[in-house]
Every structure is written in C-alpha cells, then in structure tokens.
Amino acid sequence: MTRRAFLGTCAAASLAQAGKAELHVCPKSQPPARTLYAFRAGDLTSFSGDLRLTLSTLQGLVNRRQPRLYLVHDRYDELWLDWLRERGDVDRVEWLEIGQVFERFLPAATQMFITDPAVPGSVNVATMLAGVRDGIVVTPNTADQFQLPAGIIPDSSTVGMDLRGFGWKKDLDAYRWAFDTLGGELSRQAIAILAPQESALRDYLVEFRIPILWISGPGEEFEFAHEILRKWPPNIPCLGWMTSGNKEGGIAETPGVRLASACAKYTACTAFDAYSPTVGNLSVHSGTTARLRQPAATRVPLARDKVHIAFVRSDGDGWNFHRHYYRKLFDDPKHGVIPIGWQLAPTAVDGQPDILDYYYRHARPGDCFVNALTGMGYIHEDDYAAAYPPEERERIWHDYVALSAAYRARLDTTLLATYSEMRPERLESLARSGGVTAILANYGRSRMTTMENLVTTVDAVPVFRAMNRPPGPFTFTPSARRDAEYFMITELRRWTPPQRPAFVYAFLANWFTTMDMGENLMRGLGPEYVAVRPDQLATLYKESRA
C-alpha cells in the first residue's frame, strides 16, 4: 500500500482498520538469519574509531540481503542479542575476531570511499556513496588494509573514490556535491541528521540508502538543510540527532527540531543525545516483528480526599532510550514499586520491535505505555509544516494526525503525550483523532500552566498538563539523586491544587535514573498522595465528574 493510499484509508476508515494497514514509515530489513555472526567492537585497539566506521557501513551492505552480522558496541547490544535468541529470532550466535569478520564479509563490498579528515562532512558523503554504490567507508589511516578500488590509478577512476581529491574547502561543498550527484538514488522514505563522528547508526543508513545531513550551526548549512528537508516528502522520519553527544557540536536540539518540524519531518532520536548512546544494529532489529499488548489496568477506587498522581517517564520518543536507559530502569530491582507511564515512539514498531517487545513482556502491573510526544515522533506542534503554503500545511497536518492514530494503535495505547502548548485547533485535532482517552501535555510545567488548567477537557478527552518543572538534568551521585528528589517533592506539593479529589500528572525527565527515586518521592509526599497509572488517572477523573 502506498503512503497516499494508506493516509486516505486512515482518514476514511476506523482506527482499528487503519492500525492493520501494512505500511512501514521506517524501512524494515528481512528477518534475521538463524545464525548471527557477532563481533565485540570494544575489542578494537588501533584505529578503533576508524574501524567502527568501516564495520558499520560493511554491516549495512551485508545485512541488506539478510541480517547476518551483529556488532556489539556496548553491553546493551549484548543484552539485546541475548533477547533475540530468547525470543527465537535466531538460533545461534557465532563470535568472530576482527580478521574473521573481514574474511567472511568483505566480499560484499565492491569498492571503498576514503574520507577527507579536513572535511568532517565527507564521512556522511562517503556513507551515502557506500549505500548507493555498494561500498564501504574507510579513513586514510586504514585504507591500505583493504584491497578495494578507490578511484585511484591503476584502478578504474569510476569505481570507488578518495574524497580528498575533490579539494572541498568546507562541509557544505561536500554536501552540495553529494545531493547533486546522488539525490535521485537516495531513499525518500526517511532522512537523517547525524554528527560525522557517530558510527553505529550507519548500518541502517547504508542498508536503505538514507540521505544524511549535518548542521554545525546557523547560516548557509542551515539554509541548505532547509532546502533538502523541504525537498524530501512530508511526514517522513528524521533519524539521528541535531547535536553531538557532548552538545558542543551541531545546531542544538530546539532549532534543529523546529527546522525538521517546519519541513514536516518528525524526529526519531537514534543518536547520542548526551544521555543515551547512538543506536546500532538497526539492520538486524528492524527485521523482527512483535505484537504489542498493553498490560491490563486494574480498577482503582476513587479516593475523594486524596491527590491521585500519575508519574510519566519522558524521552521515550528516542529509540536510543529504548535501547539503553529504559532497559536499565526495567532491569532495576525496584522496578514496579510505583506505577509509571512510559513514553514510547511509535516509529520503533518498525525500527526495533523486538526491543519494544521486551518492555511489554516484562511490564509490571503498574506499568503503562504512552504514545510519546507528539504522535509519530518528536515535533514542535505549532511549527509542523510551517514551511509549506497554508493549504498544503493543513493537509499535511491532517495526514500526520491520521498516521499517528494508526501507529498509536500498534502500540496498543490510548494515551498521547505532547511536547508543548499549541493552538487550540491542533490540540482538538489530536484529541479527535480516534481512540485517545487522555492527553498528557507538555514537556514539563509551562508558563501557561495554572492551578485552574492543570486538567481541562477537549471533546470530553481530559488534558492533564505537567504540573512540575524538572530538577537539574544529571544525577550520577547519591547526593545529586537526593537533591533531585527533594526538589521534586517540594515542586509537586507547591503545585498541587487545593480541592479534593485532585488529579495530577508528574513529569519524570532524565534526572530519573533509578527506580528507588520514585519510591522516595512517594514516601516524601506522604499518604495524601495516591500513585496511579496514567490510564487509571483518566478513568478516575472521569468518574469524579460523572
């Protein structure tokens, strides 16, 4: 089914029917081979960064036909490899040394593309070339290890390339050449913004020939990125991330997501964002499938003299969080001590369904899964499609809402989290999109939030606004965690409305790093507060108004 036909179906059919449509907004691999060959990238010593780049691009070529190569970038990759076996996606894992990897798999590459260290953007250009022309990306440090054409005499000048020969003066020169030369051969299903030093995601980008940009700051690179993003179709995912992991490079999150939103691209954070590392092995994970079923909510009695509070963990719009931080929290011995709503990105249903499956299968009775902000992916709602003429803008938004409803059904959730305050008509369209029983609004307390509008309704759908600001973002030490807990207890008490019963949404951001912090919050708040799942919060609120 084409995207246009699918969206038409969504608009005309019921949510249940739309949820069954066989569309994948993110590309999917074939099912993994019964035997996976695995390599621990941590074993690399000399030129380890250079070889990780080459291995990830080679992995994309190898896995294009069928996923056979799995790279362990860190211990979480090894946990997910074990889960693939436990689920039955693979029968056997054979571990290889670096020489064995190249001996077995290097024949998949027909040529190589040598990066130019003076032009960091050449890494992204080489990755696009590798995807389109069945090559690998190498650096000058390692090029002589591979007996592959690189466009250098006596080999053919038309097979492979040494990008140093172009004499590019800046990254923009390289990107302009790449999109002028390769544009027609690159995927229109997705696009990526990725820092040149990030390697792990490149298997997926090579496999599906996904175009890659990087914006180091405002100015001509920003304008070029706007031109390309606007040229690619609306309502497609933008992979990667807008800043480097140390937040010292890139355009920064807010202007980057605003740019993608204006060009009608929803962000799926799949690269290092300073909290969770870049996602790797998507050329394997995307070949899996899962049928996701929300844990059933038990009935909770309405306590008319209490404050009913629902905690919701943010940042599940990022696939990197699913792969990394969520696994850490779910495997915490204290998991389950309080009810928690977990934000999840619907696009991960395509990209890493096996990983989502882990959370649904290991959910405690108090766990509840929420469609992460906002709909298909991370967007700035009022900026979405702003780069298009008004008549196109509304059609694109309408299609986005329909697509979001279908994918929300695949998560088996009726709860929608949003990023920020938005125009009333956009909030109404989300509430009316079908199957939404509650909206959990805003990434933390906004300046527009008051005691009076902590809970409102749109077409009988309750809208719970985040009641609190977050504490500082990092809580690596016990003292920092206790400080964050004290801040949160004070903040939640401060903004609790005086009337009873009360119904509040507590926003848990990236400071929430261990599950005992939730237990400590409830202990500090005292017996006047009753912790419930967010779906239970919606039910209790409606019951109180009946």
CSV table of C-alpha atoms in Angstrom, one decimal, residues 115 119-129 137 163 175 178 192-198 202 205 210-214:
chain,number,residue,atom,x,y,z
A,115,THR,CA,37.1,10.2,3.8
A,119,VAL,CA,36.3,17.9,5.8
A,120,PRO,CA,34.3,16.1,8.5
A,121,GLY,CA,31.2,16.1,6.3
A,122,SER,CA,33.0,13.8,4.0
A,123,VAL,CA,32.1,10.9,6.4
A,124,ASN,CA,28.4,11.5,5.7
A,125,VAL,CA,29.0,11.9,2.0
A,126,ALA,CA,31.1,8.6,1.9
A,127,THR,CA,28.3,6.9,3.8
A,128,MET,CA,25.8,7.9,1.2
A,129,LEU,CA,28.1,6.8,-1.6
A,137,VAL,CA,33.7,3.8,4.2
A,163,LEU,CA,37.3,12.2,-1.3
A,175,TYR,CA,27.0,18.0,0.8
A,178,ALA,CA,26.6,14.6,-2.8
A,192,ALA,CA,19.0,11.7,8.8
A,193,ILE,CA,20.8,14.4,10.6
A,194,LEU,CA,23.9,12.8,12.1
A,195,ALA,CA,27.2,14.0,13.5
A,196,PRO,CA,30.2,12.7,11.4
A,197,GLN,CA,31.8,11.1,14.4
A,198,GLU,CA,28.8,8.8,15.1
A,202,ARG,CA,25.4,3.9,9.7
A,205,LEU,CA,21.6,4.3,6.7
A,210,ILE,CA,19.1,7.1,3.6
A,211,PRO,CA,20.4,10.7,2.9
A,212,ILE,CA,22.4,12.3,5.7
A,213,LEU,CA,22.9,15.9,6.7
A,214,TRP,CA,24.7,17.7,9.5
